[in-house]
Amino acid sequence: MKTSKLFLTLTVFLLTAFLFIGAVSAETDSVGGSQGTFRVNCNAENATVTFISVNGDEYNMGQIKDGHLDVPVYLTATPFTQIRVESEGTSVTYDIKEYPKEGQTLQVTIDFPADSGDTKPIGGSKGTFRINCNIENSTVTFISVNGDEYNMGQIKNGYLDVPVYLTATPFTQIRVDGEGYFVPITYDITEYPKEGQTLQVTITFPTDPEDAPSNKTSGKTETTESTPGITVLGALSAVLAAGLISRRRF
């Protein structure tokens, strides 16, 4: 009898142990399991590719070689939300909107402003735009004459320095998206920095986002809500009319 109880206890213990080991193994497989690949295409050779997770952690994935970099990612790991590519002091940030499926290679293209054609090749003289802004973490976007948009980074400590090649396709506008503001401020570029020069550009948002015109409803606000006094008067009129009709019937 004692032997049977001991055997039963040992059997239950072993089954529990196997189930626990299986669960741990399955969890481990889920973390290091299925993979997909981001192929980051870029026209700037040797540009550095950084992936940024949903937690804000940054991971240097390597450099662009032969126009691209393949970055395998685990589909069950902490997801990435942005890709930043840096070259010659300029960075472009791409917001990840789609993830590759298992075994799939998802193409992502991040291009820097190209040479205008008949000018000196990129890599020549540079100047710098210093974007001053009173809203920390505002996103700065440069827009080229062709309408292409380039995310240059965010305002830190009140400014962002953006180096530009003076022989590349020129930028015509700077757009700043203020954190907490619905509509950005756009600045028309009327002057370019000279070689080695830092040109100051100041973008100022209202101190309170609620004071920004874009954050308020423009024009008059019409309401369909009835005034209490008028509503009561209407109800009394209806009752009185019903009483008069009732009297006429009798």
C-alpha positions as a printed Julia matrix, in Angstrom:
250×3 Matrix{Float64}:
   0.0    0.0     0.0
   2.78   2.39    0.95
   4.61   1.45   -2.25
   1.54   2.31   -4.34
   1.18   5.73   -2.69
   4.87   6.42   -3.2
   4.65   5.41   -6.85
   1.58   7.62   -7.37
   3.27  10.6    -5.69
   6.41  10.14   -7.79
   4.34   9.89  -10.98
   2.47  13.12  -10.22
   5.75  14.89   -9.42
   7.36  13.78  -12.68
   4.33  14.81  -14.74
   4.31  18.24  -13.1
   8.03  18.64  -13.76
   7.64  17.71  -17.44
   4.75  20.14  -17.87
   6.76  22.94  -16.25
   9.81  22.25  -18.44
   7.58  22.17  -21.53
   6.02  25.53  -20.65
   9.43  27.14  -20.11
  10.67  25.67  -23.38
   7.64  26.99  -25.26
   8.15  30.46  -23.78
  11.81  30.42  -24.78
  10.91  29.37  -28.3
   8.39  32.22  -28.57
  11.05  34.83  -27.76
  13.65  33.47  -30.14
  11.23  31.96  -32.63
   9.91  33.29  -35.91
  11.82  36.03  -37.69
  11.22  38.56  -40.41
  13.65  40.97  -42.07
  13.72  44.7   -42.69
  15.77  45.6   -45.77
  16.8   49.23  -45.3
  17.6   50.76  -48.7
  19.54  54.03  -48.69
  21.42  56.15  -51.23
  24.12  57.1   -48.7
  26.81  54.41  -48.54
  28.16  53.61  -45.05
  25.22  55.39  -43.39
  24.58  54.1   -39.86
  21.25  52.37  -39.23
  19.68  52.54  -35.76
  16.47  50.81  -34.69
  14.47  52.4   -31.85
  12.16  50.26  -29.72
   8.76  51.15  -28.29
  10.58  51.72  -24.97
  12.93  54.27  -26.55
  15.96  51.94  -26.5
  18.31  52.38  -29.47
  20.12  49.54  -31.27
  22.89  50.12  -33.81
  22.19  47.55  -36.54
  25.14  48.28  -38.81
  25.93  50.3   -41.93
  24.58  50.57  -45.44
  26.65  48.47  -47.86
  25.94  48.27  -51.6
  22.86  50.41  -51.06
  21.13  48.39  -48.37
  21.27  46.66  -44.97
  19.26  43.58  -43.99
  18.1   43.61  -40.36
  16.5   40.37  -39.06
  14.04  40.89  -36.2
  12.24  38.49  -33.87
   8.5   38.89  -34.33
   7.76  38.08  -30.68
  10.33  40.43  -29.15
   9.78  44.02  -27.98
   8.68  45.82  -31.19
  10.64  48.56  -32.91
   8.8   51.77  -33.78
  11.41  53.83  -35.66
  14.45  53.5   -37.92
  17.04  56.27  -37.93
  19.69  56.53  -40.64
  22.65  58.88  -40.12
  25.19  60.04  -42.68
  27.7   62.89  -42.6
  26.04  64.59  -39.64
  22.53  64.4   -41.1
  19.86  61.96  -39.96
  16.55  60.8   -41.4
  13.98  59.03  -39.21
  11.4   56.58  -40.53
   8.28  55.62  -38.53
   7.62  51.87  -38.75
   3.99  51.33  -39.8
   4.26  47.68  -40.84
   6.22  44.65  -39.62
   7.51  41.83  -41.84
   5.74  38.49  -41.54
   7.59  35.28  -40.75
  10.22  34.66  -43.42
   9.31  37.89  -45.26
  11.7   40.7   -46.23
  10.03  44.11  -45.93
  11.56  46.89  -48.04
  12.14  50.28  -46.39
  13.67  53.1   -48.43
  15.31  56.05  -46.69
  16.97  58.51  -49.05
  19.02  61.61  -48.4
  18.76  64.65  -50.72
  20.35  63.8   -54.05
  22.79  65.84  -56.1
  21.12  68.44  -58.31
  22.94  67.1   -61.38
  25.22  69.73  -62.87
  26.63  70.98  -59.57
  29.59  69.72  -57.58
  29.08  66.23  -56.11
  27.63  65.82  -52.62
  30.34  65.76  -50.04
  31.5   69.31  -50.73
  30.93  72.48  -48.74
  28.36  72.54  -45.96
  26.49  75.09  -43.91
  24.19  74.64  -40.94
  20.64  75.64  -40.08
  20.15  76.04  -36.33
  16.43  75.64  -35.62
  15.54  77.38  -32.36
  12.17  76.42  -30.86
  10.47  76.94  -27.5
   8.79  73.51  -27.5
  11.1   70.66  -26.51
  10.98  67.43  -28.57
   9.34  69.16  -31.54
   9.99  67.29  -34.8
  11.85  69.18  -37.54
  11.18  68.32  -41.19
  12.99  69.84  -44.17
  11.12  69.97  -47.49
  13.07  70.07  -50.75
  12.25  71.98  -53.9
  10.92  68.67  -55.29
   8.49  68.31  -52.41
  10.42  65.49  -50.73
  10.28  65.53  -46.92
  13.21  64.67  -44.61
  12.83  64.18  -40.87
  15.94  65.86  -39.44
  15.4   65.07  -35.77
  13.92  66.69  -32.67
  14.46  69.88  -30.7
  16.74  69.22  -27.72
  17.71  71.92  -25.22
  15.87  74.49  -27.32
  17.44  73.89  -30.73
  18.47  71.46  -33.47
  21.49  71.87  -35.76
  20.89  70.62  -39.31
  23.98  70.5   -41.56
  23.19  70.79  -45.28
  25.28  70.35  -48.4
  25.32  73.6   -50.36
  25.51  71.77  -53.69
  22.62  69.36  -53.11
  19.0   69.76  -54.12
  17.96  72.85  -52.14
  15.41  72.89  -49.36
  12.61  75.44  -49.59
  10.7   74.94  -46.34
  11.16  73.89  -42.71
   8.21  72.38  -40.88
   8.18  72.05  -37.1
   5.6   69.83  -35.41
   5.24  70.97  -31.8
   4.57  68.27  -29.24
   0.98  68.78  -28.07
   0.06  71.07  -31.0
  -2.33  69.87  -33.71
  -0.97  71.9   -36.62
   2.73  72.53  -37.33
   4.47  75.81  -38.11
   6.03  76.07  -41.57
   8.94  78.39  -42.31
   9.81  79.43  -45.87
  13.57  79.37  -46.44
  14.61  82.69  -47.97
  18.32  82.45  -47.18
  20.85  79.62  -47.17
  23.88  79.42  -44.86
  27.26  80.01  -46.46
  30.08  77.5   -46.21
  30.94  76.95  -42.54
  28.19  79.34  -41.42
  25.38  78.6   -38.95
  22.15  80.33  -39.91
  19.68  80.91  -37.07
  15.99  80.11  -37.65
  13.52  80.69  -34.8
  10.15  78.94  -34.62
   7.95  80.0   -31.7
   4.76  78.26  -30.58
   2.27  79.81  -28.11
   3.25  78.87  -24.56
  -0.09  77.14  -23.98
  -1.23  74.71  -26.71
  -4.81  75.85  -26.1
  -3.83  79.33  -27.27
  -2.76  78.04  -30.67
  -5.34  78.93  -33.34
  -5.17  75.38  -34.71
  -6.21  73.95  -31.35
  -9.44  75.92  -31.18
 -12.56  75.72  -33.31
 -12.53  78.67  -35.68
 -15.66  80.75  -36.32
 -18.85  80.81  -34.34
 -19.99  77.8   -32.38
 -23.62  76.95  -32.91
 -25.5   74.84  -30.4
 -28.68  72.83  -30.86
 -29.34  72.62  -27.11
 -32.63  74.29  -26.15
 -32.89  77.01  -23.52
 -34.63  75.58  -20.38
 -37.11  78.47  -20.08
 -38.2   78.17  -23.7
 -38.55  74.4   -23.37
 -40.81  74.7   -20.3
 -42.89  77.4   -22.0
 -43.34  75.19  -25.02
 -44.45  72.29  -22.84
 -47.02  74.47  -21.0
 -48.36  75.76  -24.31
 -48.84  72.21  -25.51
 -50.73  71.23  -22.33
 -52.96  74.33  -22.58
 -53.75  73.63  -26.22
 -54.65  70.03  -25.39
 -57.01  71.27  -22.65
 -58.79  73.66  -25.0
 -59.27  70.95  -27.6
 -60.65  68.61  -24.93
 -63.19  71.26  -23.76
 -64.44  71.84  -27.3
 -65.1   68.14  -27.7
 -67.29  68.05  -24.6
